[in-house]
C-alpha cells in the first residue's frame, strides 16, 4: 500500500479502495475526493511495483487488503498499520500515511516535472495546488540557470568566456560590475 501512496502519488483513501479491475499495464485510480480518473503507467518506469502487484494474490475485489483480516482496510486500520510499519522502521512519529503522497509529489517536482505532469499524476485540477509540493531549492535554481543559458545559446548569444555576453542584435551584457549599466546596444 505504501508503494501506491508513494510511487503513484495517491491519497491513502484512494489506494485503500483501488479495485483489481483498474489494474493492468497501468493503474487507473478514480479519486474519491474529486472523482478524477488518473492513469499511472507501470512500465517502463515502475517495473518493481508491477511485479509486486502481479505477485499479489487476488483474494478480494480491492488490491490493498488488511493482512490480518483479509478484508479491505478501514481508515482506522490503515492508519494503525502504517504507524506500526513507521515505528518498526525507526521513522519519526509525526510521519503519517499522507506523507507518502507528499514525498512522491515532492520528488516528482524535484525531477523537473511540469505542473501539468504533476497534475496528471496527482489528479489535482488546480495548478496552484501543485506548488504546495514543488519547493524551491538550490538544484532547481541551478537547473533554471542552465535552462536559461541553453535558451540563450539557442538564440545565438555568444558567451565568449569574458566579462560580456554578445546578444542578438548587437547588444552586449556586461558581467564585470553590478554598478555599471549592464546592457549596451551596439
PDB file of C-alpha atoms in Angstrom:
ATOM      1  CA  UNK A   1       0.000   0.000   0.000  1.00  0.00           C
ATOM      2  CA  UNK A   2       2.862   2.352   0.744  1.00  0.00           C
ATOM      3  CA  UNK A   3       4.071   1.867  -2.825  1.00  0.00           C
ATOM      4  CA  UNK A   4       0.709   3.031  -4.184  1.00  0.00           C
ATOM      5  CA  UNK A   5       0.816   6.119  -1.985  1.00  0.00           C
ATOM      6  CA  UNK A   6       4.435   6.928  -2.740  1.00  0.00           C
ATOM      7  CA  UNK A   7       5.074   5.729  -6.300  1.00  0.00           C
ATOM      8  CA  UNK A   8       1.657   6.640  -7.707  1.00  0.00           C
ATOM      9  CA  UNK A   9       1.303   9.800  -5.575  1.00  0.00           C
ATOM     10  CA  UNK A  10      -2.215   8.928  -4.472  1.00  0.00           C
ATOM     11  CA  UNK A  11      -4.255   9.580  -1.350  1.00  0.00           C
ATOM     12  CA  UNK A  12      -4.451   6.836   1.261  1.00  0.00           C
ATOM     13  CA  UNK A  13      -8.212   6.552   0.846  1.00  0.00           C
ATOM     14  CA  UNK A  14      -7.869   6.032  -2.910  1.00  0.00           C
ATOM     15  CA  UNK A  15      -5.105   3.434  -2.549  1.00  0.00           C
ATOM     16  CA  UNK A  16      -7.194   1.667   0.104  1.00  0.00           C
ATOM     17  CA  UNK A  17     -10.149   1.237  -2.263  1.00  0.00           C
ATOM     18  CA  UNK A  18      -8.260   0.603  -5.518  1.00  0.00           C
ATOM     19  CA  UNK A  19     -10.023  -2.306  -7.287  1.00  0.00           C
ATOM     20  CA  UNK A  20      -8.254  -5.031  -9.251  1.00  0.00           C
ATOM     21  CA  UNK A  21     -10.472  -4.126 -12.216  1.00  0.00           C
ATOM     22  CA  UNK A  22      -8.443  -0.908 -12.636  1.00  0.00           C
ATOM     23  CA  UNK A  23      -5.099  -2.711 -12.823  1.00  0.00           C
ATOM     24  CA  UNK A  24      -3.257  -3.913 -15.939  1.00  0.00           C
ATOM     25  CA  UNK A  25      -0.271  -2.359 -17.705  1.00  0.00           C
ATOM     26  CA  UNK A  26      -1.249   0.758 -15.790  1.00  0.00           C
ATOM     27  CA  UNK A  27      -3.163   1.602 -12.671  1.00  0.00           C
ATOM     28  CA  UNK A  28      -6.289   3.683 -13.067  1.00  0.00           C
ATOM     29  CA  UNK A  29      -7.283   5.498  -9.911  1.00  0.00           C
ATOM     30  CA  UNK A  30     -10.721   7.056  -9.635  1.00  0.00           C
ATOM     31  CA  UNK A  31     -10.182   9.538  -6.869  1.00  0.00           C
ATOM     32  CA  UNK A  32     -12.821   9.671  -4.185  1.00  0.00           C
ATOM     33  CA  UNK A  33     -12.310  13.334  -3.320  1.00  0.00           C
ATOM     34  CA  UNK A  34     -12.604  14.756  -6.854  1.00  0.00           C
ATOM     35  CA  UNK A  35     -13.902  11.832  -8.995  1.00  0.00           C
ATOM     36  CA  UNK A  36     -10.878  12.462 -11.230  1.00  0.00           C
ATOM     37  CA  UNK A  37      -9.588   9.453 -13.152  1.00  0.00           C
ATOM     38  CA  UNK A  38      -5.778   9.252 -13.028  1.00  0.00           C
ATOM     39  CA  UNK A  39      -3.722   6.885 -15.201  1.00  0.00           C
ATOM     40  CA  UNK A  40      -0.353   5.751 -13.940  1.00  0.00           C
ATOM     41  CA  UNK A  41       1.574   3.567 -16.394  1.00  0.00           C
ATOM     42  CA  UNK A  42       3.693   0.969 -14.620  1.00  0.00           C
ATOM     43  CA  UNK A  43       6.049   0.141 -17.474  1.00  0.00           C
ATOM     44  CA  UNK A  44       8.790   1.036 -18.127  1.00  0.00           C
ATOM     45  CA  UNK A  45       9.174   3.258 -15.056  1.00  0.00           C
ATOM     46  CA  UNK A  46       7.716   1.186 -12.216  1.00  0.00           C
ATOM     47  CA  UNK A  47       8.572  -2.431 -13.036  1.00  0.00           C
ATOM     48  CA  UNK A  48       9.075  -3.361  -9.363  1.00  0.00           C
ATOM     49  CA  UNK A  49       5.576  -2.186  -8.494  1.00  0.00           C
ATOM     50  CA  UNK A  50       4.143  -4.144 -11.435  1.00  0.00           C
ATOM     51  CA  UNK A  51       5.943  -7.325 -10.320  1.00  0.00           C
ATOM     52  CA  UNK A  52       4.717  -6.809  -6.751  1.00  0.00           C
ATOM     53  CA  UNK A  53       1.121  -6.351  -7.919  1.00  0.00           C
ATOM     54  CA  UNK A  54       1.346  -9.319 -10.305  1.00  0.00           C
ATOM     55  CA  UNK A  55       2.550 -11.484  -7.390  1.00  0.00           C
ATOM     56  CA  UNK A  56      -0.213 -10.296  -5.043  1.00  0.00           C
ATOM     57  CA  UNK A  57      -2.962 -12.888  -4.519  1.00  0.00           C
ATOM     58  CA  UNK A  58      -6.361 -11.650  -5.657  1.00  0.00           C
ATOM     59  CA  UNK A  59      -8.380 -12.632  -2.624  1.00  0.00           C
ATOM     60  CA  UNK A  60     -10.602  -9.545  -2.558  1.00  0.00           C
ATOM     61  CA  UNK A  61     -12.043  -7.088  -5.076  1.00  0.00           C
ATOM     62  CA  UNK A  62      -9.562  -4.432  -3.963  1.00  0.00           C
ATOM     63  CA  UNK A  63      -5.787  -4.628  -4.291  1.00  0.00           C
ATOM     64  CA  UNK A  64      -4.800  -3.447  -0.822  1.00  0.00           C
ATOM     65  CA  UNK A  65      -6.136  -5.625   1.983  1.00  0.00           C
ATOM     66  CA  UNK A  66      -5.519  -5.929   5.673  1.00  0.00           C
ATOM     67  CA  UNK A  67      -3.266  -8.966   6.036  1.00  0.00           C
ATOM     68  CA  UNK A  68      -4.830  -9.793   9.411  1.00  0.00           C
ATOM     69  CA  UNK A  69      -8.498  -9.685   8.359  1.00  0.00           C
ATOM     70  CA  UNK A  70      -8.095 -10.425   4.623  1.00  0.00           C
ATOM     71  CA  UNK A  71     -10.578  -7.599   4.040  1.00  0.00           C
ATOM     72  CA  UNK A  72     -10.187  -4.046   2.758  1.00  0.00           C
ATOM     73  CA  UNK A  73      -8.620  -1.692   5.266  1.00  0.00           C
ATOM     74  CA  UNK A  74     -10.777   0.684   7.218  1.00  0.00           C
ATOM     75  CA  UNK A  75      -9.303   4.157   7.519  1.00  0.00           C
ATOM     76  CA  UNK A  76      -8.531   3.432  11.185  1.00  0.00           C
ATOM     77  CA  UNK A  77      -6.784   0.101  10.464  1.00  0.00           C
ATOM     78  CA  UNK A  78      -4.861   1.629   7.564  1.00  0.00           C
ATOM     79  CA  UNK A  79      -3.519   4.369   9.810  1.00  0.00           C
ATOM     80  CA  UNK A  80      -2.705   1.859  12.542  1.00  0.00           C
ATOM     81  CA  UNK A  81      -0.847  -0.451  10.103  1.00  0.00           C
ATOM     82  CA  UNK A  82       1.106   2.491   8.679  1.00  0.00           C
ATOM     83  CA  UNK A  83       2.086   3.597  12.182  1.00  0.00           C
ATOM     84  CA  UNK A  84       3.314   0.088  13.043  1.00  0.00           C
ATOM     85  CA  UNK A  85       5.482  -0.012   9.906  1.00  0.00           C
ATOM     86  CA  UNK A  86       6.738   3.531  10.545  1.00  0.00           C
ATOM     87  CA  UNK A  87       7.678   2.693  14.127  1.00  0.00           C
ATOM     88  CA  UNK A  88       9.402  -0.559  13.111  1.00  0.00           C
ATOM     89  CA  UNK A  89      11.415   1.384  10.527  1.00  0.00           C
ATOM     90  CA  UNK A  90      12.508   3.885  13.175  1.00  0.00           C
ATOM     91  CA  UNK A  91      10.894   6.845  11.425  1.00  0.00           C
ATOM     92  CA  UNK A  92       9.718   9.900  13.375  1.00  0.00           C
ATOM     93  CA  UNK A  93       6.285   9.588  14.988  1.00  0.00           C
ATOM     94  CA  UNK A  94       4.991  12.669  13.157  1.00  0.00           C
ATOM     95  CA  UNK A  95       5.142  10.852   9.794  1.00  0.00           C
ATOM     96  CA  UNK A  96       1.682   9.913   8.563  1.00  0.00           C
ATOM     97  CA  UNK A  97       0.414   7.828   5.638  1.00  0.00           C
ATOM     98  CA  UNK A  98      -0.454  11.012   3.737  1.00  0.00           C
ATOM     99  CA  UNK A  99       3.221  11.990   3.857  1.00  0.00           C
ATOM    100  CA  UNK A 100       3.950   9.194   1.359  1.00  0.00           C
ATOM    101  CA  UNK A 101       1.926  11.001  -1.344  1.00  0.00           C
ATOM    102  CA  UNK A 102       3.581  14.305  -0.470  1.00  0.00           C
ATOM    103  CA  UNK A 103       7.072  12.744  -0.633  1.00  0.00           C
ATOM    104  CA  UNK A 104       6.321  11.237  -4.041  1.00  0.00           C
ATOM    105  CA  UNK A 105       4.997  14.557  -5.324  1.00  0.00           C
ATOM    106  CA  UNK A 106       7.963  16.478  -3.876  1.00  0.00           C
ATOM    107  CA  UNK A 107      10.413  14.141  -5.604  1.00  0.00           C
ATOM    108  CA  UNK A 108       8.473  14.322  -8.866  1.00  0.00           C
ATOM    109  CA  UNK A 109       8.632  18.104  -8.658  1.00  0.00           C
ATOM    110  CA  UNK A 110      12.348  17.917  -7.891  1.00  0.00           C
ATOM    111  CA  UNK A 111      12.730  15.821 -11.052  1.00  0.00           C
ATOM    112  CA  UNK A 112      11.581  18.853 -13.065  1.00  0.00           C
ATOM    113  CA  UNK A 113       8.116  17.543 -13.868  1.00  0.00           C
ATOM    114  CA  UNK A 114       5.947  20.320 -15.234  1.00  0.00           C
ATOM    115  CA  UNK A 115       2.855  21.472 -13.388  1.00  0.00           C
ATOM    116  CA  UNK A 116       0.694  19.661 -15.955  1.00  0.00           C
ATOM    117  CA  UNK A 117       2.689  16.451 -15.497  1.00  0.00           C
ATOM    118  CA  UNK A 118       2.326  16.689 -11.727  1.00  0.00           C
ATOM    119  CA  UNK A 119      -1.411  17.307 -12.034  1.00  0.00           C
ATOM    120  CA  UNK A 120      -1.772  14.373 -14.423  1.00  0.00           C
ATOM    121  CA  UNK A 121      -0.244  12.074 -11.824  1.00  0.00           C
ATOM    122  CA  UNK A 122      -1.798  13.541  -8.687  1.00  0.00           C
ATOM    123  CA  UNK A 123      -5.233  14.290 -10.090  1.00  0.00           C
ATOM    124  CA  UNK A 124      -5.200  17.895  -8.907  1.00  0.00           C
ATOM    125  CA  UNK A 125      -7.362  20.118 -11.094  1.00  0.00           C
ATOM    126  CA  UNK A 126      -5.937  23.442  -9.967  1.00  0.00           C
ATOM    127  CA  UNK A 127      -2.380  24.381 -10.957  1.00  0.00           C
ATOM    128  CA  UNK A 128      -1.993  26.416  -7.779  1.00  0.00           C
ATOM    129  CA  UNK A 129      -2.227  23.273  -5.649  1.00  0.00           C
ATOM    130  CA  UNK A 130       0.872  21.625  -7.126  1.00  0.00           C
ATOM    131  CA  UNK A 131       3.019  24.479  -5.844  1.00  0.00           C
ATOM    132  CA  UNK A 132       2.451  23.047  -2.375  1.00  0.00           C
ATOM    133  CA  UNK A 133       4.517  20.045  -3.493  1.00  0.00           C
ATOM    134  CA  UNK A 134       7.226  21.768  -5.521  1.00  0.00           C
ATOM    135  CA  UNK A 135       9.607  23.515  -3.181  1.00  0.00           C
ATOM    136  CA  UNK A 136      12.369  25.876  -4.318  1.00  0.00           C
ATOM    137  CA  UNK A 137      15.883  24.534  -3.746  1.00  0.00           C
ATOM    138  CA  UNK A 138      19.450  25.008  -4.979  1.00  0.00           C
ATOM    139  CA  UNK A 139      19.254  22.243  -7.567  1.00  0.00           C
ATOM    140  CA  UNK A 140      16.147  23.767  -9.140  1.00  0.00           C
ATOM    141  CA  UNK A 141      17.777  27.208  -9.175  1.00  0.00           C
ATOM    142  CA  UNK A 142      20.878  25.779 -10.877  1.00  0.00           C
ATOM    143  CA  UNK A 143      18.674  23.918 -13.344  1.00  0.00           C
ATOM    144  CA  UNK A 144      16.751  27.134 -14.097  1.00  0.00           C
ATOM    145  CA  UNK A 145      20.003  28.956 -14.837  1.00  0.00           C
ATOM    146  CA  UNK A 146      21.262  26.095 -17.022  1.00  0.00           C
ATOM    147  CA  UNK A 147      17.992  26.115 -18.984  1.00  0.00           C
ATOM    148  CA  UNK A 148      18.272  29.878 -19.407  1.00  0.00           C
ATOM    149  CA  UNK A 149      21.848  29.588 -20.670  1.00  0.00           C
ATOM    150  CA  UNK A 150      20.792  26.846 -23.093  1.00  0.00           C
ATOM    151  CA  UNK A 151      17.905  29.010 -24.280  1.00  0.00           C
ATOM    152  CA  UNK A 152      20.209  31.982 -24.870  1.00  0.00           C
ATOM    153  CA  UNK A 153      22.729  29.759 -26.649  1.00  0.00           C
ATOM    154  CA  UNK A 154      19.967  28.504 -28.940  1.00  0.00           C
ATOM    155  CA  UNK A 155      19.059  32.119 -29.729  1.00  0.00           C
ATOM    156  CA  UNK A 156      22.622  32.717 -30.894  1.00  0.00           C
ATOM    157  CA  UNK A 157      24.108  34.527 -27.901  1.00  0.00           C
ATOM    158  CA  UNK A 158      27.907  34.335 -27.608  1.00  0.00           C
ATOM    159  CA  UNK A 159      29.075  33.787 -24.043  1.00  0.00           C
ATOM    160  CA  UNK A 160      32.734  34.051 -25.070  1.00  0.00           C
ATOM    161  CA  UNK A 161      34.087  33.361 -21.568  1.00  0.00           C
ATOM    162  CA  UNK A 162      34.850  37.058 -20.921  1.00  0.00           C
ATOM    163  CA  UNK A 163      33.157  39.764 -18.942  1.00  0.00           C
ATOM    164  CA  UNK A 164      30.449  40.445 -21.510  1.00  0.00           C
ATOM    165  CA  UNK A 165      27.880  38.491 -23.494  1.00  0.00           C
ATOM    166  CA  UNK A 166      27.064  39.386 -27.088  1.00  0.00           C
ATOM    167  CA  UNK A 167      23.355  39.015 -27.654  1.00  0.00           C
ATOM    168  CA  UNK A 168      21.420  39.018 -30.935  1.00  0.00           C
ATOM    169  CA  UNK A 169      21.033  42.464 -32.479  1.00  0.00           C
ATOM    170  CA  UNK A 170      24.449  43.622 -31.265  1.00  0.00           C
ATOM    171  CA  UNK A 171      23.505  44.263 -27.639  1.00  0.00           C
ATOM    172  CA  UNK A 172      26.174  43.474 -25.074  1.00  0.00           C
ATOM    173  CA  UNK A 173      25.593  42.385 -21.496  1.00  0.00           C
ATOM    174  CA  UNK A 174      28.500  43.358 -19.217  1.00  0.00           C
ATOM    175  CA  UNK A 175      29.199  40.991 -16.369  1.00  0.00           C
ATOM    176  CA  UNK A 176      32.084  42.829 -14.692  1.00  0.00           C
ATOM    177  CA  UNK A 177      30.281  45.180 -12.317  1.00  0.00           C
ATOM    178  CA  UNK A 178      26.791  45.317 -10.856  1.00  0.00           C
ATOM    179  CA  UNK A 179      27.101  49.117 -10.516  1.00  0.00           C
ATOM    180  CA  UNK A 180      27.665  49.740 -14.228  1.00  0.00           C
ATOM    181  CA  UNK A 181      24.909  49.713 -16.771  1.00  0.00           C
ATOM    182  CA  UNK A 182      24.531  46.082 -17.692  1.00  0.00           C
ATOM    183  CA  UNK A 183      23.169  46.296 -21.213  1.00  0.00           C
ATOM    184  CA  UNK A 184      24.573  48.441 -24.003  1.00  0.00           C
ATOM    185  CA  UNK A 185      23.151  48.405 -27.505  1.00  0.00           C
ATOM    186  CA  UNK A 186      25.544  48.395 -30.424  1.00  0.00           C
TER     187      UNK A 186
END
